[in-house]
Short mmCIF file of C-alpha atoms and ligand atoms in Angstrom, two decimals:
data_model
loop_
_atom_site.label_atom_id
_atom_site.label_comp_id
_atom_site.label_asym_id
_atom_site.label_seq_id
_atom_site.Cartn_x
_atom_site.Cartn_y
_atom_site.Cartn_z
CA MET S 1 105.81 86.14 102.52
CA ASP S 2 108.78 86.00 99.97
CA ARG S 3 109.67 89.19 99.10
CA PHE S 4 109.57 93.16 99.85
CA ASP S 5 109.86 96.67 98.97
CA PRO S 6 113.10 97.67 101.03
CA ALA S 7 111.91 101.43 100.24
CA SER S 8 108.63 100.79 102.18
CA ILE S 9 109.96 99.78 105.66
CA GLY S 10 110.30 102.90 107.92
CA ILE S 11 112.81 102.70 110.55
CA ARG S 12 112.37 104.17 114.27
CA SER S 13 115.40 104.45 116.02
CA GLY S 14 116.88 105.01 119.29
CA HIS S 15 116.98 103.65 123.10
CA PHE S 16 114.03 102.19 124.59
CA ILE S 17 113.97 102.83 128.10
CA GLY S 18 111.27 102.71 130.83
CA GLY S 19 108.48 101.97 128.55
CA ARG S 20 109.50 104.54 125.57
CA LEU S 21 111.43 105.01 122.79
CA ILE S 22 114.13 107.74 123.38
CA ASP S 23 114.87 109.21 119.85
CA GLU S 24 115.24 112.33 121.21
CA ILE S 25 118.15 113.69 118.89
CA ASP S 26 121.08 114.89 121.15
CA GLU S 27 124.02 116.78 118.72
CA GLY S 28 126.33 115.66 120.72
CA ALA S 29 126.18 112.02 120.71
CA ALA S 30 128.09 109.39 118.74
CA ARG S 31 125.94 107.87 116.23
CA ILE S 32 126.66 104.41 113.80
CA ASP S 33 125.46 104.34 110.64
CA VAL S 34 123.40 101.22 109.76
CA ALA S 35 124.20 99.42 106.15
CA ARG S 36 121.94 97.07 104.25
CA PRO S 37 124.32 93.90 104.20
CA SER S 38 121.81 92.79 100.92
CA ASP S 39 123.00 96.04 99.23
CA GLY S 40 125.52 98.08 101.37
CA VAL S 41 123.08 100.96 101.32
CA ALA S 42 122.98 102.82 104.65
CA TYR S 43 119.65 103.43 105.71
CA ALA S 44 119.76 104.89 109.41
CA SER S 45 121.66 105.25 112.32
CA VAL S 46 121.44 104.49 116.04
CA PRO S 47 122.95 106.59 119.12
CA VAL S 48 125.83 104.79 121.20
CA ALA S 49 124.53 104.39 124.49
CA ASP S 50 127.26 105.91 126.67
CA GLU S 51 128.29 105.44 130.09
CA ALA S 52 125.08 108.17 131.14
CA VAL S 53 122.68 106.32 129.08
CA ILE S 54 123.75 102.85 130.23
CA ASP S 55 122.98 104.12 133.68
CA HIS S 56 120.24 105.63 133.13
CA ALA S 57 118.78 102.27 131.58
CA VAL S 58 119.97 100.37 134.32
CA GLN S 59 118.41 102.47 137.30
CA ASN S 60 115.13 102.43 135.45
CA ALA S 61 115.28 99.04 134.93
CA TRP S 62 116.26 98.01 138.69
CA SER S 63 113.40 100.92 139.62
CA ALA S 64 111.01 98.92 137.68
CA PHE S 65 112.05 95.56 138.92
CA ARG S 66 111.51 97.02 142.48
CA GLN S 67 108.52 98.70 142.33
CA SER S 68 106.87 96.99 140.00
CA ASP S 69 105.42 93.60 140.79
CA TRP S 70 106.82 91.43 138.09
CA ALA S 71 108.85 89.38 140.83
CA ARG S 72 106.47 89.30 143.12
CA ARG S 73 103.18 88.65 141.32
CA ALA S 74 101.60 85.17 140.74
CA PRO S 75 103.66 82.97 138.26
CA ARG S 76 100.78 82.20 136.20
CA GLU S 77 99.79 85.88 135.86
CA ARG S 78 103.46 86.68 134.89
CA ALA S 79 102.76 83.81 131.80
CA ARG S 80 99.56 85.09 131.13
CA VAL S 81 101.43 88.51 130.42
CA LEU S 82 104.28 86.95 128.16
CA ARG S 83 101.98 84.58 126.27
CA LYS S 84 99.92 87.83 125.22
CA PHE S 85 103.22 88.92 124.04
CA ALA S 86 103.75 85.83 122.01
CA ASP S 87 100.63 86.09 120.33
CA LEU S 88 101.55 89.74 119.60
CA VAL S 89 105.01 88.86 118.30
CA ALA S 90 103.25 85.94 116.26
CA ALA S 91 100.74 88.60 114.84
CA ASP S 92 103.04 90.97 114.04
CA ALA S 93 105.21 88.44 111.58
CA ALA S 94 104.58 90.85 108.52
CA ASN S 95 105.80 93.81 109.56
CA LEU S 96 108.60 92.39 111.97
CA ALA S 97 109.66 89.73 109.25
CA PRO S 98 110.84 92.48 106.44
CA LEU S 99 112.52 94.86 109.59
CA GLU S 100 114.53 91.51 110.27
CA ALA S 101 115.14 91.02 106.93
CA LEU S 102 116.04 94.50 105.82
CA GLY S 103 119.22 95.10 108.19
CA SER S 104 120.23 91.28 108.47
CA THR S 105 121.24 88.50 106.44
CA ARG S 106 118.22 86.75 106.72
CA PRO S 107 115.53 86.34 103.83
CA VAL S 108 112.77 87.15 104.31
CA ARG S 109 111.16 84.15 103.77
CA ASP S 110 112.84 82.80 106.46
CA ALA S 111 112.39 85.20 108.67
CA TYR S 112 108.70 85.19 108.25
CA ASN S 113 108.21 81.44 108.36
CA TRP S 114 111.27 80.35 110.64
CA ASP S 115 112.65 83.40 113.10
CA VAL S 116 109.25 85.17 113.96
CA PRO S 117 107.58 82.40 114.62
CA PHE S 118 110.44 80.74 116.53
CA THR S 119 110.85 83.54 118.30
CA ALA S 120 107.50 83.99 119.46
CA GLU S 121 107.39 80.27 120.49
CA SER S 122 110.62 80.62 122.20
CA ILE S 123 108.59 83.32 124.61
CA ARG S 124 105.64 80.70 124.78
CA PHE S 125 107.98 77.57 126.43
CA TYR S 126 109.29 80.21 128.80
CA ALA S 127 105.96 81.71 130.06
CA GLU S 128 104.95 77.95 130.19
CA LEU S 129 107.92 77.33 132.78
CA ALA S 130 107.19 80.04 135.20
CA ASP S 131 105.11 78.57 137.48
CA LYS S 132 106.78 75.11 136.94
CA ILE S 133 110.08 75.44 138.74
CA GLY S 134 110.56 76.58 142.02
CA GLY S 135 112.28 76.14 144.86
CA GLU S 136 112.92 72.85 147.30
CA VAL S 137 112.24 71.59 150.49
CA ALA S 138 115.45 70.54 151.46
CA ALA S 139 115.69 66.97 153.73
CA THR S 140 116.58 68.10 157.29
CA ASP S 141 115.76 66.75 160.63
CA HIS S 142 112.41 67.58 161.99
CA ARG S 143 114.06 69.92 164.38
CA HIS S 144 114.39 72.36 160.98
CA LEU S 145 112.89 73.49 157.67
CA GLY S 146 115.17 74.18 155.11
CA MET S 147 114.41 76.01 152.34
CA ILE S 148 115.86 76.96 148.94
CA ILE S 149 114.14 80.00 147.59
CA ALA S 150 114.56 80.68 143.95
CA GLU S 151 114.91 84.18 142.93
CA PRO S 152 115.48 86.23 140.25
CA TYR S 153 119.04 88.52 140.01
CA GLY S 154 117.18 91.86 139.80
CA VAL S 155 118.64 93.71 136.10
CA ILE S 156 120.12 90.91 133.61
CA GLY S 157 122.62 92.65 131.16
CA ALA S 158 121.73 90.89 127.89
CA ILE S 159 124.09 91.53 124.67
CA ALA S 160 123.26 89.73 121.24
CA PRO S 161 124.96 89.02 117.82
CA TRP S 162 124.13 90.19 114.34
CA ASN S 163 123.67 86.80 112.86
CA PHE S 164 119.98 85.71 114.29
CA PRO S 165 119.25 89.13 115.79
CA LEU S 166 115.08 88.30 116.83
CA VAL S 167 116.27 85.08 117.77
CA MET S 168 118.57 85.49 119.56
CA GLY S 169 117.87 88.42 121.62
CA ILE S 170 114.96 86.70 122.63
CA TRP S 171 116.66 83.35 123.92
CA LYS S 172 118.75 85.75 126.06
CA THR S 173 115.29 87.71 127.35
CA ALA S 174 112.42 85.25 127.64
CA PRO S 175 113.97 83.23 130.12
CA ALA S 176 115.12 86.01 132.07
CA LEU S 177 111.86 88.12 132.20
CA ALA S 178 109.59 84.54 132.77
CA ALA S 179 112.20 84.33 136.17
CA GLY S 180 111.18 87.85 137.09
CA ASN S 181 113.93 89.76 136.05
CA ALA S 182 114.14 93.12 134.46
CA VAL S 183 116.15 93.16 131.23
CA VAL S 184 118.54 95.59 129.21
CA LEU S 185 119.34 94.12 126.01
CA LYS S 186 122.03 95.25 123.70
CA PRO S 187 121.25 94.18 120.26
CA SER S 188 124.43 94.24 117.84
CA GLU S 189 124.89 97.58 116.22
CA LEU S 190 124.69 95.82 113.11
CA THR S 191 121.28 94.99 113.31
CA PRO S 192 120.15 97.20 116.04
CA PHE S 193 116.37 97.85 115.35
CA SER S 194 114.09 94.65 115.90
CA ALA S 195 114.81 94.08 119.39
CA LEU S 196 112.86 97.61 119.75
CA ARG S 197 109.80 96.20 118.08
CA LEU S 198 110.12 93.53 120.20
CA ALA S 199 110.30 95.91 123.40
CA GLU S 200 107.18 97.54 122.17
CA LEU S 201 105.56 94.77 121.86
CA ALA S 202 106.14 93.24 125.57
CA LEU S 203 104.92 96.39 126.89
CA GLU S 204 101.73 96.49 124.79
CA ALA S 205 101.34 92.89 126.09
CA GLY S 206 101.23 94.18 129.79
CA VAL S 207 105.40 93.92 130.77
CA PRO S 208 105.42 97.21 132.97
CA PRO S 209 107.73 100.32 131.56
CA GLY S 210 111.18 99.76 132.66
CA ILE S 211 111.12 95.74 132.64
CA PHE S 212 112.31 95.17 129.29
CA ASN S 213 114.74 97.84 127.84
CA VAL S 214 116.87 98.43 124.88
CA VAL S 215 119.77 100.53 124.27
CA GLN S 216 121.95 100.75 121.25
CA GLY S 217 125.84 101.05 120.64
CA ASP S 218 128.96 99.13 119.94
CA GLY S 219 130.59 96.89 122.07
CA ARG S 220 133.59 98.85 123.36
CA VAL S 221 131.56 101.40 124.72
CA SER S 222 127.96 100.64 125.06
CA GLY S 223 128.49 97.05 125.96
CA ASP S 224 131.36 97.33 128.00
CA ALA S 225 129.67 99.91 130.10
CA LEU S 226 126.32 97.48 130.37
CA VAL S 227 128.37 94.63 131.56
CA ARG S 228 130.42 96.40 134.06
CA HIS S 229 127.36 98.58 135.66
CA PRO S 230 127.12 97.39 139.40
CA ARG S 231 123.55 97.08 139.66
CA ILE S 232 123.85 94.23 136.77
CA GLY S 233 123.21 90.82 138.36
CA LYS S 234 124.08 88.62 135.48
CA VAL S 235 125.57 88.75 132.15
CA THR S 236 124.07 86.75 129.18
CA PHE S 237 126.00 86.88 125.92
CA THR S 238 125.89 85.94 122.59
CA GLY S 239 128.67 86.12 119.87
CA SER S 240 132.58 85.46 119.40
CA THR S 241 134.59 83.54 122.04
CA HIS S 242 137.26 86.81 121.54
CA THR S 243 134.41 88.89 123.23
CA GLY S 244 133.20 86.45 125.85
CA ALA S 245 136.76 86.33 126.81
CA ALA S 246 136.59 90.25 127.26
CA ILE S 247 132.88 90.29 128.99
CA MET S 248 134.29 87.47 131.56
CA ALA S 249 137.39 89.49 132.19
CA ALA S 250 135.38 92.64 132.47
CA CYS S 251 132.73 90.66 134.84
CA ALA S 252 135.32 89.32 137.17
CA GLN S 253 136.79 93.11 137.71
CA THR S 254 133.52 94.71 138.55
CA GLY S 255 131.54 92.54 141.24
CA THR S 256 132.44 88.88 140.18
CA ARG S 257 129.05 88.37 138.48
CA PRO S 258 127.64 85.27 136.79
CA VAL S 259 127.99 85.26 133.20
CA THR S 260 126.35 82.84 130.56
CA LEU S 261 128.51 82.68 127.19
CA GLU S 262 127.25 81.52 123.90
CA LEU S 263 130.50 81.66 121.69
CA GLY S 264 131.80 80.42 118.29
CA GLY S 265 132.06 77.21 116.99
CA LYS S 266 134.00 74.98 114.39
CA SER S 267 131.29 72.32 114.33
CA PRO S 268 132.71 68.79 112.49
CA GLN S 269 130.18 66.67 110.13
CA ILE S 270 131.49 62.99 110.56
CA VAL S 271 129.91 60.80 107.51
CA PHE S 272 130.40 56.97 107.58
CA ALA S 273 130.09 55.09 104.07
CA ASP S 274 127.20 53.32 105.63
CA ALA S 275 125.16 56.70 105.94
CA PRO S 276 121.85 56.25 105.31
CA ARG S 277 120.37 58.20 101.85
CA LEU S 278 123.70 59.94 100.39
CA ASP S 279 121.98 62.43 99.00
CA ALA S 280 119.90 63.52 101.91
CA VAL S 281 123.40 63.42 103.83
CA ALA S 282 125.07 65.35 101.11
CA ARG S 283 121.97 67.91 100.79
CA ARG S 284 122.05 68.10 104.60
CA ILE S 285 125.47 68.78 105.10
CA ALA S 286 125.16 71.73 101.87
CA GLY S 287 122.51 73.57 104.16
CA ALA S 288 124.58 73.46 107.12
CA ILE S 289 127.36 75.29 105.92
CA THR S 290 125.31 77.43 103.65
CA GLY S 291 122.32 78.01 105.83
CA ASN S 292 122.67 82.39 106.43
CA ALA S 293 125.51 81.76 104.14
CA GLY S 294 127.51 79.74 106.88
CA GLN S 295 126.83 82.82 109.45
CA VAL S 296 125.47 80.43 112.23
CA CYS S 297 127.59 79.42 115.44
CA VAL S 298 126.58 75.63 114.78
CA ALA S 299 127.47 76.14 111.16
CA GLY S 300 128.96 72.32 109.90
CA SER S 301 132.36 73.89 108.68
CA ARG S 302 134.57 70.71 108.85
CA LEU S 303 133.26 67.61 106.45
CA LEU S 304 135.08 64.42 107.84
CA VAL S 305 134.22 61.43 105.62
CA GLN S 306 135.22 58.22 105.56
CA ARG S 307 137.60 57.71 102.44
CA ALA S 308 135.19 55.23 100.64
CA ILE S 309 132.64 57.60 99.94
CA ALA S 310 134.62 60.79 99.75
CA ASP S 311 134.60 61.69 96.20
CA GLU S 312 130.78 60.65 96.06
CA LEU S 313 130.14 62.82 98.69
CA ILE S 314 132.03 66.14 97.39
CA GLU S 315 130.58 65.85 94.29
CA ARG S 316 127.00 65.57 95.50
CA ILE S 317 127.78 68.78 98.02
CA ALA S 318 129.41 70.38 95.02
CA GLN S 319 126.26 70.19 93.21
CA ALA S 320 123.86 71.28 96.02
CA PHE S 321 126.22 74.41 96.43
CA GLY S 322 125.59 75.09 92.65
CA GLU S 323 121.85 75.16 92.92
CA LEU S 324 122.21 78.11 95.66
CA LYS S 325 120.76 81.53 94.29
CA ALA S 326 122.56 84.65 95.95
CA GLY S 327 120.34 87.67 96.43
CA PRO S 328 119.10 90.32 98.35
CA THR S 329 117.03 89.15 101.54
CA TRP S 330 114.21 90.85 100.06
CA ALA S 331 113.82 88.70 97.09
CA ALA S 332 111.50 85.62 96.23
CA GLY S 333 114.22 83.35 95.21
CA THR S 334 117.21 84.28 97.55
CA THR S 335 118.80 80.54 98.68
CA LEU S 336 122.48 82.26 99.39
CA PRO S 337 122.22 85.86 101.39
CA PRO S 338 124.55 88.45 101.75
CA ILE S 339 127.87 88.01 104.12
CA ILE S 340 127.04 90.64 107.22
CA SER S 341 129.68 93.39 105.79
CA GLU S 342 132.42 94.53 103.44
CA PRO S 343 135.05 93.91 106.00
CA GLN S 344 133.66 90.25 107.05
CA ALA S 345 133.36 89.30 103.15
CA GLN S 346 137.36 90.31 102.71
CA ARG S 347 138.10 88.28 106.05
CA ILE S 348 136.25 85.09 104.76
CA ASP S 349 138.13 85.63 100.87
CA ALA S 350 141.80 86.12 103.00
CA ILE S 351 141.45 83.04 104.75
CA VAL S 352 140.49 81.01 101.54
CA GLN S 353 143.14 82.18 99.66
CA ARG S 354 145.78 82.02 102.41
CA SER S 355 144.63 78.25 102.58
CA ILE S 356 145.05 77.95 99.00
CA ALA S 357 148.28 79.36 99.16
CA SER S 358 149.34 77.09 102.01
CA GLY S 359 148.10 74.04 100.02
CA ALA S 360 144.24 73.40 100.30
CA VAL S 361 142.78 72.16 97.12
CA LEU S 362 140.12 74.53 95.97
CA ARG S 363 136.78 72.24 94.58
CA CYS S 364 134.31 75.11 94.19
CA GLY S 365 133.60 78.56 94.86
CA GLY S 366 136.40 80.59 96.72
CA LYS S 367 135.27 83.79 94.84
CA ARG S 368 132.65 86.37 95.23
CA ALA S 369 128.89 85.39 94.14
CA ASP S 370 127.32 87.47 90.97
CA ALA S 371 123.80 88.82 92.82
CA ALA S 372 121.83 91.27 91.59
CA THR S 373 122.28 93.99 94.18
CA PRO S 374 125.80 94.99 95.03
CA GLY S 375 126.07 93.42 98.32
CA ALA S 376 128.82 91.26 99.67
CA PHE S 377 127.92 87.75 98.43
CA TYR S 378 130.51 85.08 98.54
CA GLU S 379 129.86 81.37 96.66
CA PRO S 380 129.56 78.26 98.70
CA THR S 381 133.20 77.20 99.00
CA LEU S 382 134.93 73.31 99.25
CA LEU S 383 138.32 72.91 100.09
CA CYS S 384 139.97 69.70 100.17
CA GLY S 385 143.39 68.43 100.96
CA VAL S 386 143.48 70.42 104.27
CA THR S 387 144.98 69.50 107.65
CA PRO S 388 144.10 69.70 111.13
CA GLU S 389 147.14 72.74 111.23
CA SER S 390 145.25 74.88 108.44
CA GLU S 391 144.00 77.73 109.32
CA ALA S 392 140.47 77.50 107.35
CA VAL S 393 140.64 74.19 109.40
CA ARG S 394 140.81 75.68 112.94
CA SER S 395 139.60 79.54 112.21
CA GLU S 396 135.53 80.09 112.54
CA ILE S 397 135.54 81.51 109.47
CA PHE S 398 131.56 82.61 109.72
CA GLY S 399 130.95 82.31 106.18
CA PRO S 400 130.12 79.51 103.43
CA VAL S 401 133.51 77.77 103.42
CA LEU S 402 133.25 73.90 104.23
CA THR S 403 136.68 72.21 105.06
CA VAL S 404 136.96 68.51 103.62
CA GLN S 405 139.42 65.98 105.52
CA THR S 406 138.95 61.92 105.10
CA PHE S 407 139.36 59.23 107.61
CA GLU S 408 139.07 55.62 107.81
CA THR S 409 138.64 54.34 111.38
CA GLU S 410 136.35 56.04 114.16
CA GLU S 411 139.42 56.50 116.01
CA GLU S 412 140.63 58.61 113.48
CA ALA S 413 137.65 60.47 112.94
CA LEU S 414 137.36 61.20 117.10
CA ALA S 415 140.76 62.83 116.57
CA LEU S 416 140.29 64.69 113.47
CA ALA S 417 137.05 65.72 115.42
CA ALA S 418 138.53 67.26 118.47
CA HIS S 419 139.11 71.08 118.27
CA PRO S 420 142.11 72.29 120.52
CA GLU S 421 139.53 75.40 120.95
CA TYR S 422 135.84 74.88 119.95
CA GLY S 423 133.36 72.51 121.17
CA LEU S 424 129.96 73.66 119.99
CA ALA S 425 128.33 70.86 118.14
CA ALA S 426 128.73 68.29 116.18
CA GLY S 427 126.83 65.82 113.17
CA VAL S 428 127.18 62.51 113.28
CA HIS S 429 125.60 60.50 109.81
CA THR S 430 125.98 56.78 110.50
CA ALA S 431 123.34 53.52 109.76
CA ASP S 432 125.15 51.58 112.98
CA ILE S 433 123.32 52.90 116.05
CA GLY S 434 126.42 51.47 118.57
CA ARG S 435 128.78 53.76 115.99
CA ALA S 436 126.67 56.67 116.39
CA LEU S 437 126.59 56.09 120.45
CA ARG S 438 130.25 55.28 120.28
CA MET S 439 130.83 58.83 118.75
CA VAL S 440 128.15 60.74 120.97
CA ARG S 441 130.33 60.02 124.02
CA GLY S 442 133.54 60.47 122.29
CA ILE S 443 132.91 64.01 120.42
CA GLU S 444 133.99 66.97 123.13
CA ALA S 445 130.76 69.50 122.41
CA GLY S 446 127.37 70.84 123.82
CA THR S 447 125.37 69.36 121.23
CA VAL S 448 125.28 65.85 118.91
CA TRP S 449 123.37 65.81 116.34
CA VAL S 450 122.83 61.93 114.53
CA ASN S 451 121.61 61.90 111.17
CA ARG S 452 120.55 65.49 110.88
CA TYR S 453 121.66 68.42 111.73
CA GLY S 454 120.48 71.30 113.52
CA ARG S 455 117.50 72.52 115.99
CA THR S 456 114.08 71.12 115.65
CA SER S 457 111.78 73.18 117.70
CA ASP S 458 112.28 71.11 120.82
CA PHE S 459 112.38 74.17 122.98
CA VAL S 460 113.26 71.60 126.08
CA ILE S 461 116.54 71.53 124.27
CA PRO S 462 119.17 73.45 125.48
CA THR S 463 122.06 74.67 123.25
CA GLY S 464 125.26 75.74 124.32
CA GLY S 465 129.06 74.97 123.99
CA TYR S 466 132.16 73.19 125.75
CA LYS S 467 135.58 74.59 126.08
CA ARG S 468 135.69 77.64 124.93
CA SER S 469 132.32 77.41 122.77
CA GLY S 470 130.97 78.83 125.85
CA ILE S 471 129.63 78.80 129.61
CA GLY S 472 125.99 77.64 130.17
CA LYS S 473 123.04 77.24 127.89
CA ASP S 474 120.40 79.33 126.07
CA LEU S 475 117.07 77.38 125.71
CA GLY S 476 115.60 74.79 127.90
CA ARG S 477 115.11 74.19 131.37
CA GLN S 478 118.42 75.27 132.01
CA ALA S 479 118.40 78.88 131.02
CA TYR S 480 115.13 79.35 132.91
CA GLU S 481 117.37 78.39 136.38
CA ALA S 482 120.27 80.52 135.07
CA ASN S 483 118.04 83.52 135.52
CA LEU S 484 117.57 82.61 138.97
CA ARG S 485 119.65 82.81 142.08
CA PHE S 486 119.00 80.37 144.78
CA LYS S 487 118.38 81.47 148.82
CA SER S 488 118.89 79.34 151.32
CA VAL S 489 116.53 79.44 154.66
CA LEU S 490 116.53 77.16 158.13
CA ILE S 491 114.20 77.62 160.31
CA ASP S 492 114.14 76.22 163.89
CA THR S 493 110.85 74.64 164.51
CA GLU S 494 111.46 74.29 168.25
CA ALA S 495 113.00 77.62 168.89
P1 LIG N 501 130.96 89.88 118.71
O1 LIG N 501 131.49 89.32 119.39
O2 LIG N 501 131.29 90.61 117.60
O3 LIG N 501 129.69 90.92 118.96
C1 LIG N 501 128.49 90.67 119.64
C2 LIG N 501 127.80 91.20 120.52
O4 LIG N 501 128.92 91.92 121.70
C3 LIG N 501 127.83 93.03 119.67
O5 LIG N 501 126.44 93.30 120.40
C4 LIG N 501 128.70 93.80 120.24
O6 LIG N 501 128.47 95.04 120.07
C5 LIG N 501 129.54 93.59 121.34
N1 LIG N 501 130.33 93.51 122.00
C6 LIG N 501 131.22 93.58 121.15
N2 LIG N 501 132.60 93.93 121.97
C7 LIG N 501 132.10 93.97 123.28
C8 LIG N 501 132.68 94.35 124.90
N3 LIG N 501 134.31 94.41 124.47
N4 LIG N 501 132.02 94.44 125.65
C9 LIG N 501 130.39 93.97 125.65
N5 LIG N 501 130.07 93.53 124.54
C10 LIG N 501 131.19 93.72 123.33
O7 LIG N 501 130.18 88.69 117.59
P2 LIG N 501 129.33 88.71 116.32
O8 LIG N 501 130.35 88.79 115.08
O9 LIG N 501 128.00 89.78 116.48
O10 LIG N 501 128.59 87.24 116.43
C11 LIG N 501 129.06 86.53 115.92
C12 LIG N 501 129.96 85.72 116.62
O11 LIG N 501 128.57 85.02 117.64
C13 LIG N 501 130.39 84.27 115.94
O12 LIG N 501 131.47 83.89 116.57
C14 LIG N 501 129.45 83.19 116.73
O13 LIG N 501 129.81 81.71 116.38
C15 LIG N 501 128.81 83.81 117.89
N6 LIG N 501 127.62 82.84 118.10
C16 LIG N 501 127.51 82.03 119.11
C17 LIG N 501 126.06 81.36 119.17
C18 LIG N 501 125.96 80.36 120.69
O14 LIG N 501 124.97 80.34 120.52
N7 LIG N 501 127.43 79.73 120.58
C19 LIG N 501 124.98 81.98 118.37
C20 LIG N 501 124.92 83.00 117.44
C21 LIG N 501 126.24 83.78 117.22
#
């Protein structure tokens, strides 16, 4: 699928609580208008869950956790239901992909070929783990039997961002469900609808009513009420570092509950002069900052290049930038999707203009991109002549803006790579394996890619940040275990 008619998509709005869509209009309830990033048209609205709605959702999830056999049934049986859920998601691609593309920045071709299959496969991965990870028998003397029993928390409060609504939502939800928990998921108020479809499909697959709930609303009211609810056993969040810190504080104030935080980044791409196939490197680097118009947590936003090849590499990246076509998510040829909102596009431009005013050299871009629809499109932008102190180098811009710095030695490259705040990901491009490994060890980041940039579909590899880029992991066995708590049991066998 590479195109669709935006007028053909029907939207059902509301919260999904206790196995049903709650879409009755409460005249007094606050609502948020939701606009299509591709053309700015408001196409639907969502209710804002206040404290009472959040309480209803969480109490419902808690009752389902206690009263259904979701946590108690054989893990293989839970896995069977989740595999069916994955199959239903995959089979729903022709419906889910345009729904996702309509309200987000994901071109429908990518949503159909990547986001939806990746979502289904994430569910499958956690279904497969459901009966593979248990507790332990401890090494005790023979007069005792020590057991460490893995148990679900109960209700997991999950909060997702707007940049990959389906994928981020399921990375929070699938391991929690597989481990036997109930979930209350709050998608971003900017991209609220695909999560509702996921919850419907989970129910259809046999996940008991009340085990997978979706609440709508903004962060300040609904998100805050969710993380503070006393019945939430654990919070899992993906979003900005600023919000992550607020959530951590709220969790500490309301019961010291554990929290997984997947936060922002400012990831370096380090290219040595011996990097194999410079043209492929240039395309990789261009792709890593223009994919989803740079609205990716691990966007490779800082190019660090060895001086000898800097001019040539910059030239090739600028060429690759020039080949991109801005357009709505529903058009066939779109390779540069819109920025999520007008204020976000203004923020990107403001940082670029301030950087130029304070000395950065604009190589290309630096302005709005033309497109067939009036959304907020931004040209892929290359800023040279920046320093580690430049705003464009320090701030997470979350747009298609690449800064360029040069270096001579490995030590210089490592010093430039170190960001004072973030440590999410990094890329190293070199033909020298010893150098690659020295860089891997020297870089303080949760993921380092060598001679590639970006995930494969190896779900076994977790993702998550060092420093202020986060705490804990999504994906991998680690995310499954993070949805379990461990009870120690000691039995006296001679009593
Ligand atoms: P955001 O922090 O503004 O919002 C994320 C979610 O948190 C939304 O659902 C929002 O409603 C909610 N929220 C906001 N304030 C809240 C509060 N006080 N309490 C509870 N919930 C609150 O982030 P965003 O703009 O939606 O997403 C972009 C950010 O997400 C970027 O910084 C990006 O790097 C980060 N991100 C990180 C990863 C990762 O894996 N590390 C992945 C994707 C996105």
